Coordinates of C-alpha atoms in Angstrom, one line a residue:
M1 CA 0.1 0.1 -0.1
S2 CA 1.5 3.7 -0.9
E3 CA 0.9 6.1 1.5
E4 CA 2.0 9.6 1.2
I5 CA 1.4 12.7 3.9
L6 CA 1.0 16.0 2.5
I7 CA 1.4 19.1 5.0
N8 CA 0.0 22.4 4.0
V9 CA 1.4 25.4 6.0
T10 CA 0.1 28.9 6.1
P11 CA 0.4 31.4 8.8
R12 CA -2.7 31.1 10.5
E13 CA -3.5 27.4 9.9
T14 CA -1.7 24.1 9.3
R15 CA -3.4 21.1 7.3
V16 CA -2.4 17.4 7.0
A17 CA -3.7 15.2 4.5
V18 CA -3.0 11.3 4.8
V19 CA -3.1 9.9 1.2
E20 CA -3.3 6.1 0.7
N21 CA -3.2 4.9 -2.7
G22 CA -3.9 8.2 -4.2
M23 CA -7.2 8.5 -2.1
L24 CA -7.6 11.2 0.8
Q25 CA -8.1 9.0 4.1
E26 CA -7.4 11.5 6.8
L27 CA -7.4 15.2 7.3
H28 CA -6.0 17.1 10.4
I29 CA -6.5 20.7 11.0
E30 CA -4.7 23.4 13.4
R31 CA -5.7 26.8 13.5
A32 CA -3.5 29.5 15.4
S33 CA -6.6 30.9 16.8
R34 CA -8.1 27.4 18.2
R35 CA -5.2 25.1 18.6
G36 CA -6.1 21.8 20.2
V37 CA -5.1 21.3 23.9
V38 CA -5.0 17.4 24.1
G39 CA -1.9 16.4 25.6
N40 CA -1.2 19.6 27.3
I41 CA -0.4 19.4 31.2
Y42 CA -2.1 22.3 33.4
K43 CA -1.9 23.4 36.9
G44 CA -5.4 23.7 37.7
R45 CA -7.9 24.3 40.9
V46 CA -10.8 22.3 41.7
Q47 CA -13.7 24.8 41.4
R48 CA -16.6 22.5 42.0
V49 CA -17.3 19.0 43.5
M50 CA -20.4 17.2 41.8
P51 CA -21.0 14.1 44.0
G52 CA -24.0 13.1 42.0
M53 CA -21.9 13.2 38.7
Q54 CA -18.8 11.4 40.3
A55 CA -17.0 14.4 39.0
A56 CA -15.3 17.9 39.5
F57 CA -14.8 20.9 37.5
V58 CA -11.4 22.3 37.4
E59 CA -10.2 25.7 36.4
I60 CA -7.2 25.5 34.0
G61 CA -7.3 28.6 32.0
L62 CA -9.3 27.9 29.1
E63 CA -12.6 29.4 28.2
R64 CA -14.9 26.9 30.2
A65 CA -14.1 25.0 33.2
A66 CA -12.8 21.4 32.3
F67 CA -14.2 18.1 33.6
L68 CA -12.6 15.5 35.6
H69 CA -14.3 12.1 36.3
A70 CA -13.3 10.2 39.6
S71 CA -12.4 7.4 37.4
D72 CA -9.6 9.5 35.6
I73 CA -8.0 10.4 39.1
S74 CA -4.8 8.6 39.9
R75 CA -5.2 6.7 43.3
V76 CA -1.6 7.2 43.9
P77 CA -1.1 9.3 47.1
A78 CA -0.8 12.9 46.3
A79 CA 2.7 13.5 45.8
P80 CA 4.6 16.1 43.8
P81 CA 4.8 15.4 40.3
G82 CA 7.7 13.5 39.2
E83 CA 8.2 11.6 42.4
G84 CA 6.2 8.8 41.1
G85 CA 4.8 6.1 43.4
D86 CA 5.2 2.7 44.2
E87 CA 1.4 1.8 42.9
P88 CA 0.4 2.0 39.6
D89 CA -1.5 4.7 38.2
A90 CA -4.4 2.2 36.9
A91 CA -7.4 2.3 39.3
P92 CA -7.4 -0.8 41.5
P93 CA -10.0 -3.5 41.3
G94 CA -13.4 -2.4 42.8
P95 CA -15.7 0.5 42.7
T96 CA -14.4 4.0 42.2
P97 CA -14.1 6.0 45.6
A98 CA -16.7 9.0 46.1
I99 CA -15.2 11.8 44.2
S100 CA -15.4 13.7 47.3
S101 CA -12.9 11.5 49.0
L102 CA -10.4 12.1 46.1
V103 CA -10.6 15.9 45.5
H104 CA -11.9 19.0 47.3
E105 CA -12.9 22.4 46.1
G106 CA -9.9 24.8 46.0
Q107 CA -7.3 22.0 45.6
E108 CA -4.4 22.5 43.3
I109 CA -3.9 19.7 40.9
I110 CA -1.7 18.7 38.1
V111 CA -4.1 17.6 35.2
Q112 CA -3.7 16.8 31.4
V113 CA -6.3 16.9 28.9
V114 CA -7.7 13.9 27.1
K115 CA -10.5 15.2 25.1
D116 CA -10.6 19.0 23.5
P117 CA -13.7 21.0 24.3
I118 CA -16.3 19.9 21.9
G119 CA -19.6 21.7 21.4
S120 CA -20.9 23.3 24.5
K121 CA -18.9 20.8 26.5
G122 CA -15.4 21.8 28.4
A123 CA -12.1 19.7 28.1
R124 CA -12.0 16.3 29.6
L125 CA -9.0 16.0 32.3
T126 CA -6.8 13.2 34.0
T127 CA -4.3 13.1 36.6
Q128 CA -2.9 9.9 35.0
I129 CA -0.5 11.8 33.2
S130 CA 1.3 10.3 30.0
I131 CA 3.8 12.0 27.8
P132 CA 4.3 10.3 24.1
S133 CA 7.3 10.0 21.9
R134 CA 7.9 8.4 18.7
Y135 CA 8.1 4.7 20.0
L136 CA 7.1 4.9 23.6
V137 CA 4.3 6.4 25.9
F138 CA 5.7 7.6 29.4
L139 CA 3.7 6.9 32.5
P140 CA 5.4 8.9 35.1
H141 CA 2.9 7.5 38.0
S142 CA 2.7 4.1 36.8
R143 CA 4.5 1.0 36.9
V144 CA 2.8 -0.6 33.6
L145 CA 4.8 -2.1 31.1
G146 CA 2.6 -2.7 28.0
V147 CA 3.0 -3.1 24.5
S148 CA 0.4 -1.9 21.7
A149 CA -2.1 -4.6 20.5
R150 CA -1.4 -4.1 16.9
I151 CA 1.9 -5.6 17.6
E152 CA 0.8 -9.2 17.0
D153 CA 4.0 -11.2 16.9
E154 CA 4.4 -12.8 20.2
A155 CA 8.3 -13.0 20.1
E156 CA 8.5 -9.1 19.0
R157 CA 6.3 -8.5 21.7
N158 CA 8.6 -10.0 24.4
R159 CA 11.7 -8.5 22.9
L160 CA 10.0 -5.0 23.1
K161 CA 8.9 -5.7 26.7
A162 CA 12.5 -6.8 27.9
I163 CA 14.5 -3.7 26.1
V164 CA 12.2 -1.4 27.7
G165 CA 12.1 -3.2 31.1
E166 CA 15.7 -2.9 30.9
Q167 CA 15.6 0.8 30.4
A168 CA 13.1 1.5 33.1
N169 CA 15.6 0.0 35.5
G170 CA 13.3 -0.3 38.3
S171 CA 12.3 3.2 38.0
G172 CA 9.0 2.7 39.3
Q173 CA 7.7 4.2 36.3
G174 CA 5.7 2.8 33.3
Y175 CA 6.0 2.6 29.7
I176 CA 3.5 1.7 26.7
V177 CA 5.4 0.6 23.8
R178 CA 3.5 2.0 20.5
T179 CA 2.7 0.3 17.4
N180 CA 5.9 2.3 15.6
A181 CA 8.3 0.6 17.9
E182 CA 7.9 -3.0 16.0
G183 CA 11.1 -3.8 14.6
Q184 CA 13.2 -1.1 16.2
P185 CA 16.6 -1.7 17.6
A186 CA 17.4 -1.2 21.4
E187 CA 19.4 2.0 20.8
A188 CA 16.3 3.6 19.5
L189 CA 13.9 2.6 22.4
A190 CA 16.8 4.0 24.6
E191 CA 16.9 7.3 23.1
D192 CA 13.0 7.7 23.4
V193 CA 13.6 6.7 27.3
D194 CA 16.2 9.4 27.8
Y195 CA 14.2 11.9 25.9
L196 CA 11.0 11.1 27.8
R197 CA 12.8 11.4 31.3
K198 CA 14.3 14.8 30.0
A199 CA 10.6 16.0 29.2
W200 CA 9.3 14.9 32.4
E201 CA 12.0 16.5 34.3
A202 CA 11.0 19.7 32.7
V203 CA 7.3 19.2 33.7
R204 CA 8.5 18.8 37.3
E205 CA 10.5 21.9 37.3
A206 CA 7.6 23.8 35.5
S207 CA 4.9 22.9 37.9
A208 CA 6.7 24.0 41.0
S209 CA 6.9 27.4 39.3
R210 CA 3.5 28.0 37.4
K211 CA 0.3 29.7 38.6
V212 CA -3.1 28.0 38.5
G213 CA -4.7 28.1 34.9
Q214 CA -1.1 28.1 33.4
R215 CA 0.3 25.5 30.9
I216 CA 3.2 23.3 32.4
Y217 CA 3.6 21.2 29.2
E218 CA 2.6 21.5 25.5
D219 CA 2.4 18.8 23.0
L220 CA 4.3 19.2 19.6
S221 CA 2.6 21.2 17.0
L222 CA 0.7 19.5 14.3
P223 CA 3.7 19.1 11.6
M224 CA 5.8 17.6 14.4
R225 CA 2.7 15.4 15.8
T226 CA 2.3 14.1 12.2
V227 CA 6.0 13.1 11.9
R228 CA 5.9 11.3 15.0
D229 CA 2.7 9.7 14.9
L230 CA 2.2 8.8 11.5
M231 CA 5.6 8.4 9.8
R232 CA 6.0 4.6 9.6
K233 CA 8.2 2.5 7.1
N234 CA 5.1 2.2 4.8
V235 CA 4.9 5.9 4.2
D236 CA 6.9 6.8 1.2
T237 CA 6.9 10.4 1.3
V238 CA 5.9 13.6 3.5
R239 CA 5.8 16.5 1.6
V240 CA 5.9 20.0 3.1
D241 CA 5.2 23.3 1.3
S242 CA 7.0 25.4 3.7
R243 CA 10.7 25.6 3.7
E244 CA 10.8 26.9 7.3
A245 CA 8.3 23.7 8.5
Y246 CA 10.6 21.4 6.2
D247 CA 13.8 22.5 8.0
K248 CA 12.4 22.1 11.2
L249 CA 10.6 18.3 10.4
S250 CA 14.0 17.6 8.8
A251 CA 15.9 18.5 12.1
F252 CA 13.4 16.5 14.2
A253 CA 13.6 13.5 12.1
R254 CA 17.1 13.4 12.1
Q255 CA 17.3 13.5 15.7
F256 CA 14.6 10.7 16.4
M257 CA 14.4 9.0 13.2
P258 CA 17.3 9.0 11.1
E259 CA 16.3 6.4 9.0
L260 CA 13.2 7.8 7.7
A261 CA 14.7 11.6 7.5
A262 CA 15.3 11.4 3.8
R263 CA 11.5 10.9 2.9
I264 CA 10.6 14.1 4.2
E265 CA 10.6 16.7 1.0
H266 CA 10.2 20.4 0.7
Y267 CA 7.3 20.7 -2.2
A268 CA 7.9 24.1 -4.0
G269 CA 5.5 23.1 -7.1
E270 CA 3.4 25.9 -8.5
R271 CA 0.3 23.9 -7.8
P272 CA -1.0 24.3 -4.5
I273 CA 0.2 20.9 -2.5
F274 CA -3.7 19.9 -2.0
D275 CA -4.5 20.0 -5.7
L276 CA -1.8 16.9 -6.3
Y277 CA -4.5 14.5 -5.2
G278 CA -7.7 16.6 -5.5
V279 CA -7.6 16.7 -1.8
E280 CA -9.6 20.1 -1.9
D281 CA -12.5 18.4 -3.7
E282 CA -12.6 15.6 -1.2
I283 CA -12.8 17.9 1.7
Q284 CA -15.8 19.7 0.2
R285 CA -17.4 16.2 -0.8
A286 CA -16.6 15.3 2.9
L287 CA -18.8 18.0 4.1
Q288 CA -21.9 16.8 1.9
K289 CA -24.4 14.3 3.6
E290 CA -24.4 11.9 0.5
V291 CA -21.6 9.9 -0.3
P292 CA -22.0 8.3 -3.9
L293 CA -20.8 4.6 -4.5
K294 CA -19.3 3.3 -7.7
S295 CA -22.1 0.8 -8.1
G296 CA -24.8 3.6 -8.0
G297 CA -25.7 3.1 -4.5
Y298 CA -25.1 6.1 -1.9
L299 CA -24.6 6.8 1.8
V300 CA -26.6 9.3 3.7
I301 CA -24.4 10.4 6.7
D302 CA -26.0 12.4 9.5
Q303 CA -24.3 14.0 12.7
T304 CA -26.4 14.7 15.8
E305 CA -25.3 15.6 19.2
A306 CA -25.9 12.1 20.4
M307 CA -24.6 9.9 17.6
A308 CA -23.7 10.0 13.8
T309 CA -25.9 7.5 11.5
V310 CA -25.3 6.1 8.3
D311 CA -28.0 5.0 5.9
V312 CA -26.9 2.7 3.0
N313 CA -29.2 2.8 -0.4
T314 CA -29.0 0.8 -3.5
G315 CA -29.9 3.9 -5.3
S316 CA -29.5 3.0 -9.5
F317 CA -27.5 -0.2 -8.7
L318 CA -29.6 -3.3 -10.1
G319 CA -27.2 -6.0 -9.8
Q320 CA -26.5 -8.8 -12.2
R321 CA -28.2 -11.7 -10.5
N322 CA -31.0 -11.3 -7.9
L323 CA -32.0 -8.8 -5.2
E324 CA -29.9 -10.5 -2.4
E325 CA -26.9 -10.4 -4.5
T326 CA -27.5 -6.7 -5.2
V327 CA -28.0 -5.8 -1.6
Y328 CA -25.0 -7.9 -0.7
R329 CA -22.7 -6.2 -3.3
T330 CA -24.0 -3.1 -2.3
N331 CA -23.2 -3.5 1.4
L332 CA -19.9 -4.8 0.8
E333 CA -18.9 -1.7 -1.2
A334 CA -20.8 0.4 1.5
A335 CA -18.7 -1.2 4.5
Q336 CA -15.5 0.0 2.7
A337 CA -16.6 3.3 2.0
V338 CA -18.0 3.8 5.7
A339 CA -14.6 2.8 7.3
R340 CA -12.9 5.5 5.0
Q341 CA -15.8 8.3 5.8
L342 CA -15.4 7.7 9.6
R343 CA -11.6 8.3 9.2
L344 CA -11.8 11.3 6.9
R345 CA -14.9 13.1 8.4
N346 CA -13.3 12.2 12.1
L347 CA -16.9 11.2 13.2
G348 CA -16.5 9.6 16.9
G349 CA -18.8 8.6 19.6
I350 CA -21.6 6.1 18.8
I351 CA -22.3 5.4 15.2
I352 CA -25.1 3.3 13.7
I353 CA -25.0 1.8 10.5
D354 CA -28.2 0.8 8.6
F355 CA -27.1 -1.5 5.9
I356 CA -29.5 -2.8 3.5
D357 CA -31.4 -5.8 5.0
M358 CA -29.9 -9.2 4.1
T359 CA -31.2 -12.5 5.0
D360 CA -28.2 -14.8 4.5
D361 CA -26.3 -15.3 7.8
E362 CA -23.0 -15.6 5.8
H363 CA -23.7 -12.3 3.9
K364 CA -24.0 -10.5 7.1
R365 CA -20.7 -12.1 8.4
Q366 CA -18.6 -10.9 5.3
V367 CA -20.0 -7.3 5.4
L368 CA -19.1 -7.1 9.2
R369 CA -15.5 -8.4 8.2
T370 CA -15.2 -6.0 5.5
L371 CA -16.0 -3.1 7.8
E372 CA -13.8 -4.4 10.5
K373 CA -10.7 -4.8 8.0
G374 CA -11.3 -1.0 6.5
L375 CA -11.2 0.1 10.4
A376 CA -8.0 -2.0 10.9
H377 CA -6.0 1.0 9.6
D378 CA -7.9 3.9 11.6
H379 CA -5.7 5.3 14.4
A380 CA -8.5 5.9 16.5
R381 CA -9.8 3.1 18.5
T382 CA -13.0 1.5 17.3
S383 CA -15.2 -1.3 18.4
V384 CA -18.0 -3.0 16.0
H385 CA -20.8 -5.1 17.4
E386 CA -22.9 -7.7 15.4
F387 CA -26.1 -7.0 13.6
S388 CA -28.9 -6.1 15.9
P389 CA -32.4 -7.6 15.7
L390 CA -33.4 -4.9 13.6
G391 CA -30.4 -5.1 10.9
L392 CA -28.3 -2.3 12.4
V393 CA -24.7 -2.4 13.1
E394 CA -23.8 -0.5 16.2
M395 CA -20.1 0.7 16.6
T396 CA -18.2 3.3 18.6
R397 CA -14.9 5.4 17.7
K398 CA -12.9 7.2 20.3
R399 CA -13.6 10.9 19.9
T400 CA -10.8 13.4 21.1
T401 CA -11.6 16.2 18.7
D402 CA -14.4 17.5 16.8
S403 CA -15.2 16.2 13.8
L404 CA -14.3 17.7 10.4
E405 CA -17.6 19.5 9.9
R406 CA -17.7 21.0 13.2
Q407 CA -14.2 22.4 12.6
L408 CA -14.8 23.8 9.2
C409 CA -18.8 24.7 9.7
E410 CA -21.2 26.2 11.7
P411 CA -25.0 26.1 12.1
C412 CA -26.9 27.5 9.5
H413 CA -28.3 31.2 10.4
E414 CA -31.7 30.6 8.7
C415 CA -32.6 27.2 10.1
G416 CA -30.5 27.5 13.6
G417 CA -28.8 24.2 12.7
R418 CA -32.3 22.1 12.1
G419 CA -31.5 21.6 8.6
T420 CA -35.1 22.4 7.6
L421 CA -36.9 25.8 7.1
K422 CA -40.8 26.2 7.9
T423 CA -42.6 26.3 4.4
T424 CA -43.9 29.6 3.3
E425 CA -47.6 28.1 3.9
T426 CA -46.5 27.5 7.5
L427 CA -45.4 31.1 7.8
T428 CA -48.4 32.7 6.4
Y429 CA -50.7 31.3 8.7
E430 CA -48.3 32.0 11.6
I431 CA -48.2 35.7 10.3
F432 CA -52.0 35.5 10.2
R433 CA -52.1 34.3 14.1
E434 CA -49.5 37.2 14.9
I435 CA -51.6 39.9 13.3
T436 CA -54.7 38.6 15.2
R437 CA -52.6 38.5 18.3
A438 CA -51.3 42.0 17.9
V439 CA -54.5 43.5 17.0
R440 CA -56.3 42.2 20.2
Q441 CA -53.6 43.4 22.6
F442 CA -52.8 47.0 20.8
E443 CA -54.7 50.0 19.2
A444 CA -53.9 50.5 15.5
S445 CA -55.6 51.9 12.5
Q446 CA -53.6 49.6 10.0
L447 CA -50.8 46.9 10.3
L448 CA -47.7 46.6 8.0
V449 CA -45.9 43.3 7.7
I450 CA -42.4 43.2 6.7
A451 CA -40.9 39.7 5.5
S452 CA -38.9 37.7 2.9
P453 CA -39.8 38.3 -0.9
K454 CA -40.8 34.5 -0.9
V455 CA -43.4 34.7 2.0
V456 CA -44.7 38.0 0.7
N457 CA -45.3 36.7 -2.8
K458 CA -47.0 33.7 -1.2
I459 CA -49.4 35.6 0.7
T460 CA -50.1 38.4 -1.9
D461 CA -50.6 36.0 -4.9
E462 CA -52.0 32.9 -3.3
E463 CA -53.6 33.7 0.1
S464 CA -54.8 37.4 -1.0
A465 CA -58.7 36.1 -0.5
A466 CA -57.5 35.1 3.2
V467 CA -56.0 38.4 3.5
A468 CA -59.4 40.2 2.5
E469 CA -61.3 37.9 4.8
L470 CA -58.9 38.8 7.9
E471 CA -59.1 42.4 7.1
E472 CA -62.9 42.2 7.2
F473 CA -63.0 40.2 10.3
L474 CA -60.4 42.7 12.0
G475 CA -61.8 46.0 10.6
K476 CA -58.3 46.8 9.9
S477 CA -56.2 47.6 6.9
I478 CA -53.2 45.0 6.4
R479 CA -49.9 46.1 4.0
F480 CA -47.3 43.6 3.1
Q481 CA -43.8 44.7 2.3
A482 CA -40.8 42.6 1.1
D483 CA -37.3 43.0 2.5
E484 CA -34.4 41.2 0.7
Q485 CA -32.6 41.3 4.1
Y486 CA -35.3 39.1 5.9
A487 CA -34.6 35.2 6.1
Q488 CA -37.4 33.1 5.1
E489 CA -38.3 32.3 8.8
Q490 CA -38.0 36.1 9.8
Y491 CA -41.0 38.7 9.9
D492 CA -42.3 41.5 11.7
V493 CA -46.0 42.7 12.4
V494 CA -45.7 46.7 12.9
L495 CA -48.8 48.7 14.2
L496 CA -49.3 51.8 12.4

């Protein structure tokens, strides 16, 4: 599989596109005005403890107070950051203690952001600090020594665990070996351990001097994180259209991944870098509800506050044999498309997929396998369940940042985000009721209604008889004025 990473850098925005076999699979965006805070470590103060929610709200200097659940609080006795502890950071078996026994209002606390603020929700926090590097994740308050489940070879898992265990050298601190570490020599892992210890030492020093609400540690910028997290042996090229960013990435790669540094290239072409594989067009298509399939079928993707739904339709696809075969082929293609769209649109949380009904159990199994195979390349953690009795597939995908749509769009000012508008007929009768209400409340000889041209045309052309009846009933004269500045659902009834 051929994979390229394109990095587009401008003064106020950085975008990263992951392209596999010529098709856009992932898009990451970071804006100077709204840089993500996931991974950042802050000195916070507990604002409010909510026993009923088993959570606390913590002030960390962001626009909204952040959310800290009891299950995300380390059980290690309160010790200054960096002094570790003899017990692992992971919660011991048994029920989570009451939040009021873990923190109290006014308490200063070192926390790390695990989820960006999304919509009206504040950031999600943990006290179980972790710092990632190229091949490892450092857990300073833990003795856990784990290996990514995506490294499946048992001998390799044991080798990596032994190397990292030796490097940890009884420090009482934990490490998780990342997928990128597969096949790496002991020297490379040793360099990462050294880098992480220095980073943690800097965090310790900063935590002593920082005030409440100040940042103690900031994760790398998007281009750096991209090279650190996404650049693997199967990545052919990383192309950057900024000379300054290219120089920084090259220096970073030479220090931490010298064997891959030569794959980073400065793109100086005349065409914008995102035009190379039609990335801009793909972004526009990813904001549409409908996703066409090559067979003639299509997906309809809806994102709500509670969940995202995907509806699969056959469209114009008639198939070659019979209805069951047509449905099966469409669902197979849809399963591949859904896996790609979830990554591309960065949809997270609960996702419900309504495949076209199938009666053959083997067909259902094959569709699920195809979906799981497509999701295997996803960097976000996913969990897929069997078909429900209603023929739906329920799944979850870990959400840490806003979806692509919510990063690039805002609710429609006309409909308030509903996605629909009241019809001109509905608005006509609403205006008639408002006129009646106004006349009964206030004295006026005549009334003026100001509304959008579409609504005024509907009233004066098709409802003129109704207007005449209303004037006779109320004993008042009613005039209508069209105003281009008025949205379809906006109107005013003025008493003259």
